[in-house]
Amino acid sequence: MKHYFSLAVLFAAAIVTSTQPADACTGITLTVKDQSKVVARTIEWGGTNLNSQYVIVPRGYTIQSYLPGGNTDGMTFTTRYGYVGLAVEQKEFVAEGLNEAGLSAGLFYFPGYGQYPEYDPALKDKSIADLQLVSWILGNCATVDDVKKALTDVRVIAIDPRASTVHWRFTDTSGKQIVLEIIDGEYKFYDDHLGVLTNSPDLSWQWTNLNNYVHLSPGPVTAQTLDNLKLAPFGMGNGMWGLPGDVTPPSRFVRAAFYQSTAPQPADAQAAVLTGFQILNNFDIPIGIEFTTDQTPTDIPSATQWTTATDPKHRKLYYRTMYNSEIRCFDLNSIDFRKVAYRAVPLDNVKQQPITTLNIK
């Protein structure tokens, strides 16, 4: 089935991606004892409700890319693999997902540093909108090596010049992970052994910046005597004194790297999933802190609108939202992607955190 998109919907999506005050995302990777990987991430947007949905996409489903200016006749592709994705603003814009081959893909905002190739109308059949790249990759690739090969003949483009650029993270069942950044129109792939990703600046800068925190270590520091004055830590965790606590991308990157690296190694994938959610609790951004005092935050409970954890090896995708902290799971093994119908469903039917009153007698 082919989908066509109205100029009005395209314009609304472009406005959202270009004007809102918070575009923070934090991603981590946990290694299970069997050396498989679980990836987890947050998505933030402090200005409006992203109206997020999950989409179930079967094999053989045909999708067409947006083009600049509201044109709807960009690259067309038909999915080889079925997948589950979490989409923002509209069902075509999948920000995080997992396919039946066990490939995980997600986009992270990358303002001020990325630059896509200029759109060339003569190459429209090879041009795909950046916000639809996750869908294309999940529908057509099984491994990170496939991702690299597939991108050699495709141009990723912006559909609105005002919108932020993004960069992408891909992880497969082997545990290999790559990050793609498009800088000066050129694809740059990183083999990401650390497995942490936030936003700007570029990933190589973030890795270099970690050297500023080489003094950090888990646990307490050793007591010492300064002349005749005994100096001792006030409590546990002094070895992390100086760990940045603000919500800027560089600070979140450093904090995520140290929280991830000091976590006990999970015994199995489910333990890794739960550890991922626990670590990412530290990256929830409350409404208000990214606004100036004369601005009024919107009527949403959190700038962190949803959090996911993905287990590629066992083909499971988990999520929770700002409205409901219950962890929900898609088990792709139970979905017959040859027969399942395409669907797009809001992440929350009820936009209110459930509270259970304990019946004590």
GROMACS .gro file of C-alpha atoms in nm:
model
  361
    1MET     CA    1   0.000   0.000   0.000
    2LYS     CA    2   0.137   0.343  -0.093
    3HIS     CA    3   0.086   0.649   0.127
    4TYR     CA    4   0.072   1.011   0.013
    5PHE     CA    5   0.117   1.303   0.250
    6SER     CA    6  -0.048   1.643   0.250
    7LEU     CA    7   0.145   1.967   0.249
    8ALA     CA    8  -0.042   2.072   0.563
    9VAL     CA    9   0.077   1.769   0.759
   10LEU     CA   10   0.432   1.812   0.628
   11PHE     CA   11   0.436   2.178   0.729
   12ALA     CA   12   0.309   2.100   1.078
   13ALA     CA   13   0.577   1.834   1.124
   14ALA     CA   14   0.850   2.071   1.005
   15ILE     CA   15   0.738   2.341   1.246
   16VAL     CA   16   0.751   2.100   1.537
   17THR     CA   17   1.099   1.977   1.449
   18SER     CA   18   1.236   2.327   1.411
   19THR     CA   19   1.098   2.543   1.689
   20GLN     CA   20   1.065   2.356   2.014
   21PRO     CA   21   1.301   2.432   2.302
   22ALA     CA   22   1.417   2.084   2.403
   23ASP     CA   23   1.550   1.817   2.173
   24ALA     CA   24   1.746   1.603   2.414
   25CYS     CA   25   1.796   1.229   2.372
   26THR     CA   26   2.021   1.001   2.579
   27GLY     CA   27   2.123   0.651   2.471
   28ILE     CA   28   2.317   0.381   2.656
   29THR     CA   29   2.423   0.022   2.584
   30LEU     CA   30   2.449  -0.259   2.838
   31THR     CA   31   2.648  -0.579   2.786
   32VAL     CA   32   2.492  -0.899   2.920
   33LYS     CA   33   2.709  -1.180   3.057
   34ASP     CA   34   2.664  -1.373   2.732
   35GLN     CA   35   2.808  -1.062   2.556
   36SER     CA   36   2.480  -0.974   2.385
   37LYS     CA   37   2.375  -0.609   2.395
   38VAL     CA   38   2.070  -0.425   2.518
   39VAL     CA   39   2.028  -0.066   2.401
   40ALA     CA   40   1.815   0.189   2.582
   41ARG     CA   41   1.731   0.553   2.523
   42THR     CA   42   1.513   0.848   2.615
   43ILE     CA   43   1.343   1.100   2.393
   44GLU     CA   44   1.273   1.452   2.515
   45TRP     CA   45   1.067   1.737   2.382
   46GLY     CA   46   0.978   2.014   2.627
   47GLY     CA   47   0.748   2.231   2.418
   48THR     CA   48   0.458   2.014   2.305
   49ASN     CA   49   0.318   1.665   2.326
   50LEU     CA   50   0.484   1.460   2.051
   51ASN     CA   51   0.163   1.254   2.010
   52SER     CA   52   0.378   0.944   1.992
   53GLN     CA   53   0.247   0.622   1.842
   54TYR     CA   54   0.371   0.272   1.796
   55VAL     CA   55   0.355   0.130   1.447
   56ILE     CA   56   0.349  -0.231   1.338
   57VAL     CA   57   0.478  -0.261   0.981
   58PRO     CA   58   0.444  -0.594   0.795
   59ARG     CA   59   0.668  -0.735   0.527
   60GLY     CA   60   0.581  -0.616   0.181
   61TYR     CA   61   0.452  -0.277   0.294
   62THR     CA   62   0.529   0.009   0.056
   63ILE     CA   63   0.632   0.353   0.183
   64GLN     CA   64   0.716   0.671  -0.003
   65SER     CA   65   0.947   0.943   0.124
   66TYR     CA   66   0.871   1.307   0.179
   67LEU     CA   67   1.056   1.564  -0.029
   68PRO     CA   68   1.119   1.934   0.036
   69GLY     CA   69   0.838   2.176  -0.038
   70GLY     CA   70   0.558   1.932   0.029
   71ASN     CA   71   0.623   1.703  -0.266
   72THR     CA   72   0.523   1.344  -0.201
   73ASP     CA   73   0.700   1.153  -0.476
   74GLY     CA   74   1.036   1.073  -0.318
   75MET     CA   75   1.203   0.736  -0.293
   76THR     CA   76   0.961   0.446  -0.272
   77PHE     CA   77   1.054   0.124  -0.092
   78THR     CA   78   0.885  -0.200   0.004
   79THR     CA   79   0.980  -0.365   0.332
   80ARG     CA   80   1.172  -0.694   0.327
   81TYR     CA   81   1.149  -0.718   0.707
   82GLY     CA   82   0.862  -0.641   0.937
   83TYR     CA   83   0.927  -0.412   1.229
   84VAL     CA   84   0.787  -0.233   1.532
   85GLY     CA   85   0.864   0.136   1.575
   86LEU     CA   86   0.786   0.429   1.799
   87ALA     CA   87   0.693   0.732   1.590
   88VAL     CA   88   0.672   1.101   1.677
   89GLU     CA   89   0.423   1.357   1.547
   90GLN     CA   90   0.298   1.125   1.273
   91LYS     CA   91   0.319   0.757   1.203
   92GLU     CA   92   0.578   0.785   0.923
   93PHE     CA   93   0.842   0.945   1.148
   94VAL     CA   94   0.980   0.645   1.338
   95ALA     CA   95   1.237   0.756   1.595
   96GLU     CA   96   1.319   0.416   1.745
   97GLY     CA   97   1.246   0.062   1.636
   98LEU     CA   98   1.339  -0.304   1.602
   99ASN     CA   99   1.288  -0.538   1.309
  100GLU     CA  100   1.228  -0.912   1.292
  101ALA     CA  101   1.593  -0.974   1.198
  102GLY     CA  102   1.703  -0.820   1.529
  103LEU     CA  103   1.831  -0.488   1.395
  104SER     CA  104   1.772  -0.190   1.623
  105ALA     CA  105   1.767   0.163   1.481
  106GLY     CA  106   1.705   0.505   1.631
  107LEU     CA  107   1.752   0.872   1.555
  108PHE     CA  108   1.887   1.136   1.794
  109TYR     CA  109   1.869   1.510   1.729
  110PHE     CA  110   2.196   1.666   1.620
  111PRO     CA  111   2.144   2.043   1.585
  112GLY     CA  112   2.413   2.273   1.460
  113TYR     CA  113   2.665   2.008   1.353
  114GLY     CA  114   2.517   1.783   1.087
  115GLN     CA  115   2.471   1.889   0.726
  116TYR     CA  116   2.294   1.675   0.468
  117PRO     CA  117   2.358   1.676   0.093
  118GLU     CA  118   2.162   1.938  -0.097
  119TYR     CA  119   1.842   1.802  -0.244
  120ASP     CA  120   1.872   1.734  -0.617
  121PRO     CA  121   1.535   1.686  -0.792
  122ALA     CA  122   1.707   1.469  -1.054
  123LEU     CA  123   1.785   1.221  -0.772
  124LYS     CA  124   1.446   1.220  -0.603
  125ASP     CA  125   1.410   0.844  -0.655
  126LYS     CA  126   1.719   0.794  -0.436
  127SER     CA  127   1.634   1.061  -0.180
  128ILE     CA  128   1.485   0.983   0.161
  129ALA     CA  129   1.382   1.223   0.436
  130ASP     CA  130   1.598   1.206   0.747
  131LEU     CA  131   1.297   1.138   0.969
  132GLN     CA  132   1.210   0.834   0.758
  133LEU     CA  133   1.556   0.678   0.744
  134VAL     CA  134   1.489   0.458   1.049
  135SER     CA  135   1.183   0.314   0.873
  136TRP     CA  136   1.379   0.245   0.555
  137ILE     CA  137   1.668   0.080   0.741
  138LEU     CA  138   1.441  -0.137   0.954
  139GLY     CA  139   1.244  -0.243   0.650
  140ASN     CA  140   1.548  -0.338   0.442
  141CYS     CA  141   1.849  -0.429   0.658
  142ALA     CA  142   1.935  -0.714   0.893
  143THR     CA  143   2.281  -0.611   1.022
  144VAL     CA  144   2.491  -0.299   1.069
  145ASP     CA  145   2.702  -0.411   0.772
  146ASP     CA  146   2.383  -0.410   0.565
  147VAL     CA  147   2.319  -0.055   0.684
  148LYS     CA  148   2.656   0.066   0.557
  149LYS     CA  149   2.608  -0.104   0.220
  150ALA     CA  150   2.252   0.019   0.176
  151LEU     CA  151   2.346   0.382   0.235
  152THR     CA  152   2.604   0.389  -0.044
  153ASP     CA  153   2.331   0.449  -0.302
  154VAL     CA  154   2.085   0.665  -0.103
  155ARG     CA  155   2.079   1.038  -0.028
  156VAL     CA  156   1.946   1.146   0.311
  157ILE     CA  157   1.786   1.488   0.283
  158ALA     CA  158   1.610   1.748   0.497
  159ILE     CA  159   1.245   1.813   0.419
  160ASP     CA  160   1.253   2.159   0.573
  161PRO     CA  161   1.560   2.384   0.601
  162ARG     CA  162   1.452   2.507   0.944
  163ALA     CA  163   1.453   2.161   1.100
  164SER     CA  164   1.733   2.021   1.314
  165THR     CA  165   1.956   1.757   1.163
  166VAL     CA  166   1.974   1.417   1.331
  167HIS     CA  167   2.225   1.137   1.371
  168TRP     CA  168   2.150   0.765   1.405
  169ARG     CA  169   2.242   0.458   1.609
  170PHE     CA  170   2.219   0.101   1.475
  171THR     CA  171   2.277  -0.224   1.669
  172ASP     CA  172   2.238  -0.584   1.554
  173THR     CA  173   2.222  -0.926   1.718
  174SER     CA  174   2.600  -0.971   1.702
  175GLY     CA  175   2.636  -0.678   1.942
  176LYS     CA  176   2.797  -0.455   1.679
  177GLN     CA  177   2.689  -0.094   1.699
  178ILE     CA  178   2.750   0.195   1.462
  179VAL     CA  179   2.659   0.562   1.470
  180LEU     CA  180   2.598   0.756   1.150
  181GLU     CA  181   2.654   1.131   1.129
  182ILE     CA  182   2.623   1.329   0.806
  183ILE     CA  183   2.867   1.619   0.813
  184ASP     CA  184   2.932   1.850   0.518
  185GLY     CA  185   2.716   1.622   0.309
  186GLU     CA  186   2.936   1.317   0.373
  187TYR     CA  187   2.845   1.001   0.564
  188LYS     CA  188   3.063   0.935   0.867
  189PHE     CA  189   3.030   0.599   1.041
  190TYR     CA  190   3.164   0.531   1.389
  191ASP     CA  191   3.214   0.183   1.530
  192ASP     CA  192   3.074   0.261   1.871
  193HIS     CA  193   3.229   0.036   2.135
  194LEU     CA  194   3.123   0.262   2.423
  195GLY     CA  195   2.757   0.266   2.319
  196VAL     CA  196   2.661   0.608   2.455
  197LEU     CA  197   2.494   0.872   2.240
  198THR     CA  198   2.333   1.208   2.310
  199ASN     CA  199   2.312   1.506   2.075
  200SER     CA  200   2.563   1.774   1.972
  201PRO     CA  201   2.860   1.808   1.930
  202ASP     CA  202   2.972   1.517   1.714
  203LEU     CA  203   3.054   1.178   1.861
  204SER     CA  204   3.432   1.210   1.825
  205TRP     CA  205   3.419   1.534   2.027
  206GLN     CA  206   3.214   1.361   2.296
  207TRP     CA  207   3.472   1.083   2.322
  208THR     CA  208   3.755   1.335   2.352
  209ASN     CA  209   3.566   1.528   2.619
  210LEU     CA  210   3.560   1.219   2.842
  211ASN     CA  211   3.929   1.277   2.903
  212ASN     CA  212   3.834   1.578   3.115
  213TYR     CA  213   3.682   1.334   3.365
  214VAL     CA  214   3.961   1.079   3.388
  215HIS     CA  215   3.986   1.147   3.762
  216LEU     CA  216   3.636   1.008   3.833
  217SER     CA  217   3.597   0.665   3.989
  218PRO     CA  218   3.321   0.475   4.169
  219GLY     CA  219   3.306   0.454   4.548
  220PRO     CA  220   3.454   0.683   4.813
  221VAL     CA  221   3.784   0.867   4.805
  222THR     CA  222   4.051   0.783   5.060
  223ALA     CA  223   4.069   0.992   5.377
  224GLN     CA  224   4.387   1.191   5.421
  225THR     CA  225   4.555   1.434   5.656
  226LEU     CA  226   4.638   1.790   5.557
  227ASP     CA  227   4.904   1.900   5.808
  228ASN     CA  228   4.723   1.815   6.134
  229LEU     CA  229   4.372   1.837   5.985
  230LYS     CA  230   4.207   1.507   5.901
  231LEU     CA  231   4.002   1.515   5.581
  232ALA     CA  232   3.742   1.244   5.521
  233PRO     CA  233   3.453   1.206   5.276
  234PHE     CA  234   3.105   1.310   5.391
  235GLY     CA  235   2.952   0.997   5.243
  236MET     CA  236   2.970   0.737   4.970
  237GLY     CA  237   3.029   0.825   4.608
  238ASN     CA  238   3.290   1.096   4.650
  239GLY     CA  239   3.491   0.940   4.370
  240MET     CA  240   3.231   1.085   4.132
  241TRP     CA  241   3.273   1.439   4.263
  242GLY     CA  242   3.263   1.668   3.960
  243LEU     CA  243   3.034   1.449   3.750
  244PRO     CA  244   2.826   1.705   3.556
  245GLY     CA  245   2.460   1.712   3.650
  246ASP     CA  246   2.307   1.954   3.400
  247VAL     CA  247   2.100   1.848   3.099
  248THR     CA  248   2.327   1.969   2.818
  249PRO     CA  249   2.426   1.697   2.568
  250PRO     CA  250   2.797   1.689   2.670
  251SER     CA  251   2.708   1.659   3.039
  252ARG     CA  252   2.450   1.389   2.976
  253PHE     CA  253   2.703   1.200   2.764
  254VAL     CA  254   2.961   1.201   3.046
  255ARG     CA  255   2.704   1.104   3.308
  256ALA     CA  256   2.562   0.826   3.091
  257ALA     CA  257   2.909   0.688   3.019
  258PHE     CA  258   2.999   0.661   3.387
  259TYR     CA  259   2.661   0.529   3.503
  260GLN     CA  260   2.671   0.267   3.228
  261SER     CA  261   3.029   0.160   3.292
  262THR     CA  262   2.990   0.130   3.670
  263ALA     CA  263   2.666  -0.069   3.664
  264PRO     CA  264   2.702  -0.437   3.760
  265GLN     CA  265   2.694  -0.659   3.455
  266PRO     CA  266   2.341  -0.797   3.409
  267ALA     CA  267   2.306  -1.173   3.422
  268ASP     CA  268   2.054  -1.187   3.137
  269ALA     CA  269   1.878  -0.965   2.887
  270GLN     CA  270   1.575  -0.895   3.104
  271ALA     CA  271   1.799  -0.780   3.387
  272ALA     CA  272   1.979  -0.556   3.139
  273VAL     CA  273   1.649  -0.407   3.026
  274LEU     CA  274   1.551  -0.324   3.382
  275THR     CA  275   1.897  -0.183   3.454
  276GLY     CA  276   1.867   0.034   3.145
  277PHE     CA  277   1.539   0.182   3.265
  278GLN     CA  278   1.686   0.242   3.612
  279ILE     CA  279   1.991   0.421   3.472
  280LEU     CA  280   1.779   0.633   3.242
  281ASN     CA  281   1.567   0.750   3.536
  282ASN     CA  282   1.860   0.982   3.596
  283PHE     CA  283   1.802   1.150   3.259
  284ASP     CA  284   1.436   1.238   3.296
  285ILE     CA  285   1.410   1.610   3.228
  286PRO     CA  286   1.139   1.785   3.431
  287ILE     CA  287   0.920   2.045   3.269
  288GLY     CA  288   1.044   2.399   3.318
  289ILE     CA  289   1.418   2.386   3.351
  290GLU     CA  290   1.485   2.456   2.984
  291PHE     CA  291   1.249   2.757   2.979
  292THR     CA  292   1.325   3.113   3.082
  293THR     CA  293   1.132   3.254   3.376
  294ASP     CA  294   0.888   3.445   3.156
  295GLN     CA  295   0.781   3.135   2.965
  296THR     CA  296   0.503   2.899   3.062
  297PRO     CA  297   0.570   2.526   3.019
  298THR     CA  298   0.316   2.330   2.822
  299ASP     CA  299   0.064   2.100   2.981
  300ILE     CA  300   0.266   1.780   2.971
  301PRO     CA  301   0.407   1.603   3.279
  302SER     CA  302   0.764   1.560   3.158
  303ALA     CA  303   1.005   1.673   2.889
  304THR     CA  304   1.113   1.309   2.874
  305GLN     CA  305   0.816   1.178   2.681
  306TRP     CA  306   0.916   0.815   2.651
  307THR     CA  307   1.197   0.574   2.726
  308THR     CA  308   1.277   0.248   2.549
  309ALA     CA  309   1.497  -0.057   2.596
  310THR     CA  310   1.565  -0.296   2.310
  311ASP     CA  311   1.689  -0.655   2.324
  312PRO     CA  312   1.796  -0.737   1.965
  313LYS     CA  313   1.900  -1.095   2.041
  314HIS     CA  314   1.556  -1.191   2.172
  315ARG     CA  315   1.366  -0.951   1.941
  316LYS     CA  316   1.197  -0.754   2.217
  317LEU     CA  317   1.126  -0.382   2.241
  318TYR     CA  318   1.016  -0.229   2.572
  319TYR     CA  319   0.882   0.118   2.647
  320ARG     CA  320   0.732   0.340   2.914
  321THR     CA  321   0.598   0.693   2.885
  322MET     CA  322   0.558   1.022   3.067
  323TYR     CA  323   0.195   0.925   3.132
  324ASN     CA  324   0.250   0.569   3.247
  325SER     CA  325   0.571   0.432   3.400
  326GLU     CA  326   0.459   0.071   3.355
  327ILE     CA  327   0.703  -0.107   3.123
  328ARG     CA  328   0.530  -0.251   2.817
  329CYS     CA  329   0.685  -0.500   2.576
  330PHE     CA  330   0.659  -0.593   2.210
  331ASP     CA  331   0.774  -0.951   2.154
  332LEU     CA  332   0.846  -0.962   1.782
  333ASN     CA  333   0.869  -1.341   1.797
  334SER     CA  334   0.493  -1.350   1.850
  335ILE     CA  335   0.412  -1.133   1.547
  336ASP     CA  336   0.364  -1.295   1.207
  337PHE     CA  337   0.495  -1.016   0.985
  338ARG     CA  338   0.373  -1.197   0.674
  339LYS     CA  339   0.010  -1.158   0.784
  340VAL     CA  340  -0.012  -0.879   1.041
  341ALA     CA  341  -0.189  -0.563   0.924
  342TYR     CA  342  -0.019  -0.226   0.937
  343ARG     CA  343  -0.132  -0.028   1.237
  344ALA     CA  344  -0.049   0.292   1.422
  345VAL     CA  345  -0.166   0.318   1.783
  346PRO     CA  346  -0.112   0.591   2.048
  347LEU     CA  347   0.141   0.488   2.313
  348ASP     CA  348  -0.112   0.575   2.582
  349ASN     CA  349  -0.488   0.531   2.562
  350VAL     CA  350  -0.522   0.707   2.897
  351LYS     CA  351  -0.295   1.006   2.954
  352GLN     CA  352  -0.271   0.976   3.329
  353GLN     CA  353  -0.027   0.789   3.551
  354PRO     CA  354  -0.222   0.505   3.716
  355ILE     CA  355  -0.208   0.503   4.095
  356THR     CA  356  -0.308   0.203   4.301
  357THR     CA  357  -0.444   0.262   4.650
  358LEU     CA  358  -0.343  -0.020   4.882
  359ASN     CA  359  -0.634  -0.178   5.065
  360ILE     CA  360  -0.501  -0.214   5.417
  361LYS     CA  361  -0.726  -0.377   5.674
   0.00000   0.00000   0.00000
